[in-house]
PDB file of C-alpha atoms in Angstrom:
ATOM      1  CA  GLU A  34     110.000  61.450 112.817  1.00  0.00           C
ATOM      2  CA  PRO A  35     113.383  60.290 113.428  1.00  0.00           C
ATOM      3  CA  GLU A  36     116.348  62.758 114.161  1.00  0.00           C
ATOM      4  CA  VAL A  37     119.767  62.343 112.782  1.00  0.00           C
ATOM      5  CA  THR A  38     122.391  62.708 115.229  1.00  0.00           C
ATOM      6  CA  GLN A  39     125.378  65.015 114.984  1.00  0.00           C
ATOM      7  CA  THR A  40     129.066  64.364 116.443  1.00  0.00           C
ATOM      8  CA  PRO A  41     130.792  66.002 118.636  1.00  0.00           C
ATOM      9  CA  SER A  42     128.184  68.102 120.349  1.00  0.00           C
ATOM     10  CA  HIS A  43     130.892  70.799 121.253  1.00  0.00           C
ATOM     11  CA  GLN A  44     134.295  71.241 119.283  1.00  0.00           C
ATOM     12  CA  VAL A  45     136.864  73.307 120.493  1.00  0.00           C
ATOM     13  CA  THR A  46     139.918  74.060 118.359  1.00  0.00           C
ATOM     14  CA  GLN A  47     142.634  76.373 117.940  1.00  0.00           C
ATOM     15  CA  MET A  48     142.635  79.111 115.017  1.00  0.00           C
ATOM     16  CA  GLY A  49     144.117  77.267 111.574  1.00  0.00           C
ATOM     17  CA  GLN A  50     143.224  73.751 112.976  1.00  0.00           C
ATOM     18  CA  GLU A  51     141.007  71.402 110.674  1.00  0.00           C
ATOM     19  CA  VAL A  52     137.795  69.811 111.842  1.00  0.00           C
ATOM     20  CA  ILE A  53     135.341  67.358 110.643  1.00  0.00           C
ATOM     21  CA  LEU A  54     131.699  67.331 112.018  1.00  0.00           C
ATOM     22  CA  ARG A  55     129.830  64.503 111.837  1.00  0.00           C
ATOM     23  CA  CYS A  56     126.223  63.484 110.825  1.00  0.00           C
ATOM     24  CA  VAL A  57     124.780  60.279 110.896  1.00  0.00           C
ATOM     25  CA  PRO A  58     121.277  60.314 108.652  1.00  0.00           C
ATOM     26  CA  ILE A  59     118.878  57.336 108.368  1.00  0.00           C
ATOM     27  CA  SER A  60     120.080  55.781 105.494  1.00  0.00           C
ATOM     28  CA  ASN A  61     116.797  56.084 103.161  1.00  0.00           C
ATOM     29  CA  HIS A  62     117.244  59.797 103.371  1.00  0.00           C
ATOM     30  CA  LEU A  63     118.591  61.168  99.700  1.00  0.00           C
ATOM     31  CA  TYR A  64     119.141  65.291 100.679  1.00  0.00           C
ATOM     32  CA  PHE A  65     121.334  66.396 103.177  1.00  0.00           C
ATOM     33  CA  TYR A  66     122.039  69.835 104.226  1.00  0.00           C
ATOM     34  CA  TRP A  67     124.233  71.533 106.330  1.00  0.00           C
ATOM     35  CA  TYR A  68     123.544  74.969 108.111  1.00  0.00           C
ATOM     36  CA  ARG A  69     125.334  77.010 110.721  1.00  0.00           C
ATOM     37  CA  GLN A  70     124.091  79.807 113.016  1.00  0.00           C
ATOM     38  CA  ILE A  71     126.417  81.976 114.658  1.00  0.00           C
ATOM     39  CA  LEU A  72     125.415  83.554 118.148  1.00  0.00           C
ATOM     40  CA  GLY A  73     122.275  85.840 117.875  1.00  0.00           C
ATOM     41  CA  GLN A  74     122.125  85.777 113.963  1.00  0.00           C
ATOM     42  CA  LYS A  75     119.513  83.933 112.017  1.00  0.00           C
ATOM     43  CA  VAL A  76     120.566  80.149 110.593  1.00  0.00           C
ATOM     44  CA  GLU A  77     122.321  80.160 107.322  1.00  0.00           C
ATOM     45  CA  PHE A  78     122.333  77.701 104.460  1.00  0.00           C
ATOM     46  CA  LEU A  79     125.686  76.244 103.921  1.00  0.00           C
ATOM     47  CA  VAL A  80     125.371  73.314 101.153  1.00  0.00           C
ATOM     48  CA  SER A  81     122.764  70.961  99.739  1.00  0.00           C
ATOM     49  CA  PHE A  82     124.038  67.646  98.916  1.00  0.00           C
ATOM     50  CA  TYR A  83     121.917  64.812  96.721  1.00  0.00           C
ATOM     51  CA  ASN A  84     123.076  61.649  95.484  1.00  0.00           C
ATOM     52  CA  ASN A  85     126.744  62.030  96.632  1.00  0.00           C
ATOM     53  CA  GLU A  86     127.217  65.265  94.744  1.00  0.00           C
ATOM     54  CA  ILE A  87     126.764  69.159  96.105  1.00  0.00           C
ATOM     55  CA  SER A  88     123.623  70.172  94.704  1.00  0.00           C
ATOM     56  CA  GLU A  89     123.796  73.679  95.590  1.00  0.00           C
ATOM     57  CA  LYS A  90     126.037  76.094  98.019  1.00  0.00           C
ATOM     58  CA  SER A  91     126.050  79.546  99.800  1.00  0.00           C
ATOM     59  CA  GLU A  92     128.734  82.198  99.101  1.00  0.00           C
ATOM     60  CA  ILE A  93     129.627  81.389 102.625  1.00  0.00           C
ATOM     61  CA  PHE A  94     130.635  77.365 101.652  1.00  0.00           C
ATOM     62  CA  ASP A  95     134.043  79.090 100.162  1.00  0.00           C
ATOM     63  CA  ASP A  96     137.435  76.571  99.504  1.00  0.00           C
ATOM     64  CA  GLN A  97     137.735  76.030 103.300  1.00  0.00           C
ATOM     65  CA  PHE A  98     134.710  73.912 102.965  1.00  0.00           C
ATOM     66  CA  SER A  99     134.197  70.416 101.698  1.00  0.00           C
ATOM     67  CA  VAL A 100     131.269  67.995 102.384  1.00  0.00           C
ATOM     68  CA  GLU A 101     131.033  64.360 101.851  1.00  0.00           C
ATOM     69  CA  ARG A 102     129.728  61.225 102.282  1.00  0.00           C
ATOM     70  CA  PRO A 103     132.602  58.773 102.242  1.00  0.00           C
ATOM     71  CA  ASP A 104     131.163  55.224 103.634  1.00  0.00           C
ATOM     72  CA  GLY A 105     127.314  55.906 102.675  1.00  0.00           C
ATOM     73  CA  SER A 106     126.142  57.020 105.862  1.00  0.00           C
ATOM     74  CA  ASN A 107     128.238  59.232 107.780  1.00  0.00           C
ATOM     75  CA  PHE A 108     127.595  62.708 106.207  1.00  0.00           C
ATOM     76  CA  THR A 109     130.751  65.168 107.284  1.00  0.00           C
ATOM     77  CA  LEU A 110     131.447  69.026 107.064  1.00  0.00           C
ATOM     78  CA  LYS A 111     135.198  69.693 106.807  1.00  0.00           C
ATOM     79  CA  ILE A 112     136.549  73.365 107.714  1.00  0.00           C
ATOM     80  CA  ARG A 113     140.014  73.207 106.555  1.00  0.00           C
ATOM     81  CA  SER A 114     141.658  76.432 108.501  1.00  0.00           C
ATOM     82  CA  THR A 115     139.505  77.662 110.856  1.00  0.00           C
ATOM     83  CA  LYS A 116     139.113  80.988 111.452  1.00  0.00           C
ATOM     84  CA  LEU A 117     137.530  82.903 114.616  1.00  0.00           C
ATOM     85  CA  GLU A 118     134.335  83.445 112.754  1.00  0.00           C
ATOM     86  CA  ASP A 119     133.726  79.994 112.030  1.00  0.00           C
ATOM     87  CA  SER A 120     132.601  79.803 115.405  1.00  0.00           C
ATOM     88  CA  ALA A 121     129.046  78.733 115.211  1.00  0.00           C
ATOM     89  CA  MET A 122     126.268  76.020 115.799  1.00  0.00           C
ATOM     90  CA  TYR A 123     126.190  73.871 112.786  1.00  0.00           C
ATOM     91  CA  PHE A 124     123.220  71.998 111.948  1.00  0.00           C
ATOM     92  CA  CYS A 125     122.637  69.019 110.238  1.00  0.00           C
ATOM     93  CA  ALA A 126     119.600  68.500 108.085  1.00  0.00           C
ATOM     94  CA  ARG A 127     117.877  65.773 106.288  1.00  0.00           C
ATOM     95  CA  SER A 128     114.714  65.095 104.154  1.00  0.00           C
ATOM     96  CA  VAL A 129     113.171  62.745 101.757  1.00  0.00           C
ATOM     97  CA  GLY A 130     112.683  64.793  99.208  1.00  0.00           C
ATOM     98  CA  THR A 131     113.191  68.636  98.339  1.00  0.00           C
ATOM     99  CA  ASP A 132     110.742  70.002 100.933  1.00  0.00           C
ATOM    100  CA  THR A 133     110.798  69.567 104.735  1.00  0.00           C
ATOM    101  CA  GLN A 134     113.648  69.387 106.315  1.00  0.00           C
ATOM    102  CA  TYR A 135     114.426  67.812 109.587  1.00  0.00           C
ATOM    103  CA  PHE A 136     117.649  68.900 112.110  1.00  0.00           C
ATOM    104  CA  GLY A 137     120.093  67.459 113.922  1.00  0.00           C
ATOM    105  CA  PRO A 138     120.879  68.758 117.487  1.00  0.00           C
ATOM    106  CA  GLY A 139     123.961  70.658 115.979  1.00  0.00           C
ATOM    107  CA  THR A 140     127.482  70.639 116.937  1.00  0.00           C
ATOM    108  CA  ARG A 141     128.758  73.938 118.862  1.00  0.00           C
ATOM    109  CA  LEU A 142     132.199  75.122 117.090  1.00  0.00           C
ATOM    110  CA  THR A 143     134.476  77.276 119.051  1.00  0.00           C
ATOM    111  CA  VAL A 144     137.557  78.542 117.667  1.00  0.00           C
ATOM    112  CA  LEU A 145     140.050  80.160 119.581  1.00  0.00           C
TER     113      LEU A 145
ATOM    114  CA  ASP B 241     119.832  89.249 102.770  1.00  0.00           C
ATOM    115  CA  GLN B 242     116.946  90.186 104.378  1.00  0.00           C
ATOM    116  CA  GLN B 243     114.323  88.073 102.141  1.00  0.00           C
ATOM    117  CA  VAL B 244     112.588  86.301 105.155  1.00  0.00           C
ATOM    118  CA  LYS B 245     111.949  89.015 108.202  1.00  0.00           C
ATOM    119  CA  GLN B 246     110.570  88.529 111.630  1.00  0.00           C
ATOM    120  CA  ASN B 247     110.242  91.660 113.072  1.00  0.00           C
ATOM    121  CA  SER B 248     108.911  90.782 116.682  1.00  0.00           C
ATOM    122  CA  PRO B 249     112.359  89.530 118.528  1.00  0.00           C
ATOM    123  CA  SER B 250     109.657  88.221 121.710  1.00  0.00           C
ATOM    124  CA  LEU B 251     106.521  88.135 122.305  1.00  0.00           C
ATOM    125  CA  SER B 252     104.751  87.098 125.968  1.00  0.00           C
ATOM    126  CA  VAL B 253     101.815  85.325 126.259  1.00  0.00           C
ATOM    127  CA  GLN B 254      99.269  83.892 129.379  1.00  0.00           C
ATOM    128  CA  GLU B 255      98.762  80.316 129.276  1.00  0.00           C
ATOM    129  CA  GLY B 256      95.600  79.508 127.780  1.00  0.00           C
ATOM    130  CA  ARG B 257      95.375  82.570 125.143  1.00  0.00           C
ATOM    131  CA  ILE B 258      96.339  82.465 121.648  1.00  0.00           C
ATOM    132  CA  SER B 259      99.899  83.210 120.465  1.00  0.00           C
ATOM    133  CA  ILE B 260     100.263  84.801 117.194  1.00  0.00           C
ATOM    134  CA  LEU B 261     103.937  84.718 115.486  1.00  0.00           C
ATOM    135  CA  ASN B 262     104.253  87.046 112.185  1.00  0.00           C
ATOM    136  CA  CYS B 263     106.718  86.585 109.538  1.00  0.00           C
ATOM    137  CA  ASP B 264     107.229  88.822 106.255  1.00  0.00           C
ATOM    138  CA  TYR B 265     109.225  87.717 102.898  1.00  0.00           C
ATOM    139  CA  THR B 266     110.212  89.901  99.801  1.00  0.00           C
ATOM    140  CA  ASN B 267     110.901  87.290  97.618  1.00  0.00           C
ATOM    141  CA  SER B 268     107.325  86.532  95.905  1.00  0.00           C
ATOM    142  CA  MET B 269     109.153  83.257  94.028  1.00  0.00           C
ATOM    143  CA  PHE B 270     109.039  81.482  97.200  1.00  0.00           C
ATOM    144  CA  ASP B 271     106.704  79.011  97.160  1.00  0.00           C
ATOM    145  CA  TYR B 272     107.207  76.691 100.310  1.00  0.00           C
ATOM    146  CA  PHE B 273     107.237  77.862 104.055  1.00  0.00           C
ATOM    147  CA  LEU B 274     107.770  76.383 107.157  1.00  0.00           C
ATOM    148  CA  TRP B 275     108.001  76.858 110.845  1.00  0.00           C
ATOM    149  CA  TYR B 276     110.278  75.951 113.440  1.00  0.00           C
ATOM    150  CA  LYS B 277     110.662  75.894 117.127  1.00  0.00           C
ATOM    151  CA  LYS B 278     114.230  75.522 118.731  1.00  0.00           C
ATOM    152  CA  TYR B 279     114.999  75.610 122.468  1.00  0.00           C
ATOM    153  CA  PRO B 280     118.717  76.515 123.058  1.00  0.00           C
ATOM    154  CA  ALA B 281     121.633  74.164 122.431  1.00  0.00           C
ATOM    155  CA  GLU B 282     119.141  72.187 120.289  1.00  0.00           C
ATOM    156  CA  GLY B 283     118.327  71.804 116.563  1.00  0.00           C
ATOM    157  CA  PRO B 284     115.211  73.340 114.739  1.00  0.00           C
ATOM    158  CA  THR B 285     112.168  71.357 115.116  1.00  0.00           C
ATOM    159  CA  PHE B 286     109.509  71.130 112.353  1.00  0.00           C
ATOM    160  CA  LEU B 287     106.410  72.213 113.468  1.00  0.00           C
ATOM    161  CA  ILE B 288     104.446  72.908 110.357  1.00  0.00           C
ATOM    162  CA  SER B 289     104.531  73.975 106.664  1.00  0.00           C
ATOM    163  CA  ILE B 290     102.530  75.290 103.672  1.00  0.00           C
ATOM    164  CA  SER B 291     102.656  75.611 100.282  1.00  0.00           C
ATOM    165  CA  SER B 292     101.527  78.628  98.237  1.00  0.00           C
ATOM    166  CA  ILE B 293      98.788  77.141  96.558  1.00  0.00           C
ATOM    167  CA  LYS B 294      96.911  77.342 100.045  1.00  0.00           C
ATOM    168  CA  ASP B 295      96.214  80.035 102.775  1.00  0.00           C
ATOM    169  CA  LYS B 296      96.183  77.888 105.688  1.00  0.00           C
ATOM    170  CA  ASN B 297      96.997  74.782 107.285  1.00  0.00           C
ATOM    171  CA  GLU B 298      96.277  73.511 110.330  1.00  0.00           C
ATOM    172  CA  ASP B 299      97.660  70.879 112.968  1.00  0.00           C
ATOM    173  CA  GLY B 300      96.433  70.150 116.122  1.00  0.00           C
ATOM    174  CA  ARG B 301      96.958  73.695 117.971  1.00  0.00           C
ATOM    175  CA  PHE B 302      98.761  75.085 115.452  1.00  0.00           C
ATOM    176  CA  THR B 303      97.913  77.176 112.377  1.00  0.00           C
ATOM    177  CA  VAL B 304      99.465  78.727 109.658  1.00  0.00           C
ATOM    178  CA  PHE B 305      98.204  81.319 107.600  1.00  0.00           C
ATOM    179  CA  LEU B 306      99.681  82.423 104.169  1.00  0.00           C
ATOM    180  CA  ASN B 307      98.878  85.786 102.985  1.00  0.00           C
ATOM    181  CA  LYS B 308     100.495  85.731  99.314  1.00  0.00           C
ATOM    182  CA  SER B 309      99.718  89.338  98.300  1.00  0.00           C
ATOM    183  CA  ALA B 310     100.933  90.859 101.290  1.00  0.00           C
ATOM    184  CA  LYS B 311     103.528  88.323 101.164  1.00  0.00           C
ATOM    185  CA  HIS B 312     103.299  87.325 105.146  1.00  0.00           C
ATOM    186  CA  LEU B 313     102.362  84.420 106.913  1.00  0.00           C
ATOM    187  CA  SER B 314     101.546  83.818 110.632  1.00  0.00           C
ATOM    188  CA  LEU B 315     101.610  81.124 112.822  1.00  0.00           C
ATOM    189  CA  HIS B 316      98.848  80.576 115.623  1.00  0.00           C
ATOM    190  CA  ILE B 317      98.999  78.835 118.609  1.00  0.00           C
ATOM    191  CA  VAL B 318      96.124  78.152 120.611  1.00  0.00           C
ATOM    192  CA  PRO B 319      96.094  77.350 123.564  1.00  0.00           C
ATOM    193  CA  SER B 320      99.091  78.304 124.176  1.00  0.00           C
ATOM    194  CA  GLN B 321     100.809  76.178 126.684  1.00  0.00           C
ATOM    195  CA  PRO B 322     104.429  76.493 129.179  1.00  0.00           C
ATOM    196  CA  GLY B 323     106.068  73.720 126.914  1.00  0.00           C
ATOM    197  CA  ASP B 324     105.792  76.343 123.986  1.00  0.00           C
ATOM    198  CA  SER B 325     108.256  78.730 125.224  1.00  0.00           C
ATOM    199  CA  ALA B 326     110.968  78.573 122.756  1.00  0.00           C
ATOM    200  CA  VAL B 327     112.466  80.706 119.753  1.00  0.00           C
ATOM    201  CA  TYR B 328     110.278  80.423 116.648  1.00  0.00           C
ATOM    202  CA  PHE B 329     111.800  80.720 112.979  1.00  0.00           C
ATOM    203  CA  CYS B 330     110.021  81.119 109.996  1.00  0.00           C
ATOM    204  CA  ALA B 331     111.458  79.656 106.719  1.00  0.00           C
ATOM    205  CA  ALA B 332     110.937  79.791 102.867  1.00  0.00           C
ATOM    206  CA  SER B 333     112.059  78.383  99.929  1.00  0.00           C
ATOM    207  CA  LEU B 334     111.702  77.837  96.265  1.00  0.00           C
ATOM    208  CA  PHE B 335     110.123  75.065  94.439  1.00  0.00           C
ATOM    209  CA  GLY B 336     112.568  72.177  93.922  1.00  0.00           C
ATOM    210  CA  ASN B 337     115.049  74.347  95.597  1.00  0.00           C
ATOM    211  CA  GLU B 338     116.822  73.119  98.584  1.00  0.00           C
ATOM    212  CA  LYS B 339     117.720  75.891 100.604  1.00  0.00           C
ATOM    213  CA  LEU B 340     115.927  77.418 103.197  1.00  0.00           C
ATOM    214  CA  THR B 341     115.975  80.809 103.870  1.00  0.00           C
ATOM    215  CA  PHE B 342     115.172  81.468 107.589  1.00  0.00           C
ATOM    216  CA  GLY B 343     114.375  84.522 109.600  1.00  0.00           C
ATOM    217  CA  THR B 344     115.714  86.156 112.691  1.00  0.00           C
ATOM    218  CA  GLY B 345     113.337  84.585 114.820  1.00  0.00           C
ATOM    219  CA  THR B 346     110.840  85.575 117.852  1.00  0.00           C
ATOM    220  CA  ARG B 347     111.411  84.301 121.217  1.00  0.00           C
ATOM    221  CA  LEU B 348     107.990  83.307 122.375  1.00  0.00           C
ATOM    222  CA  THR B 349     107.506  83.111 126.620  1.00  0.00           C
ATOM    223  CA  ILE B 350     104.504  81.881 127.776  1.00  0.00           C
ATOM    224  CA  ILE B 351     103.253  83.090 131.275  1.00  0.00           C
ATOM    225  CA  PRO B 352     101.703  80.783 133.727  1.00  0.00           C
TER     226      PRO B 352
END
C-alpha cells in the first residue's frame, strides 16, 4: 500500500505559537486521521475526518486543535497556541473504508 | 484508558525461533483488531488484522490468534528474522467506528 507523506518531518516552535502539520494522502482515500504519540507513551487517537467533516474526535482534541482539507489534497492539523505538552510525534493515517488504517512517517513536534 | 494492554514491554527471541506477542483488551465491543510494527522515527506499519468473527488469520510468517472469551489476541512470527526487531503495537476498533485504540507496545529484539 502506498503511504501518505507528512511535512515537515520535524518542527520546532516556541510555546504559544501556531503550527500547521501537513499530510498528503492518495486522492481516492475517504477517511483521514490524526494520531499522536508522546515520547514513551502509546499512540493516541486525535480526530477522524470523512467527507470534509470531522466524524469523531477525542477529548484531547480541544479548541486549540483544528483540521481541514482546504484544497482537496493536503490534510492539515493546526495547533493554535502550542503548549509544552503538545511535544510529540504526530501521525496522519488514511483508509479507504473504516477498516485498516495506514500511517504516514510522522512529524516530530518540539515545543520549547 | 487501559482498554488495550500489552503487558510485556520487551521480548528477546533467537533468530529462527517463534516470537509470540500478546495483547489483552477489556472492551468486549471491540470487533476488529490489528497489529502494527514500528521502527524508531517512522510511522506504524500495518502487519495483519483480524475481525471478531474469526479466531485466526495468517499472512506469510505472521499469524494472529483471537480468543474472544479471554479477550486476548496474540501475534506469532515464525521464523523470526533480525529485520523483525521493532516495537509491535496491537490496536482495536469498534465496528463502523474509525478510532483505533492502541496498546503500549512490545519491543521485540531478534538475537542473531
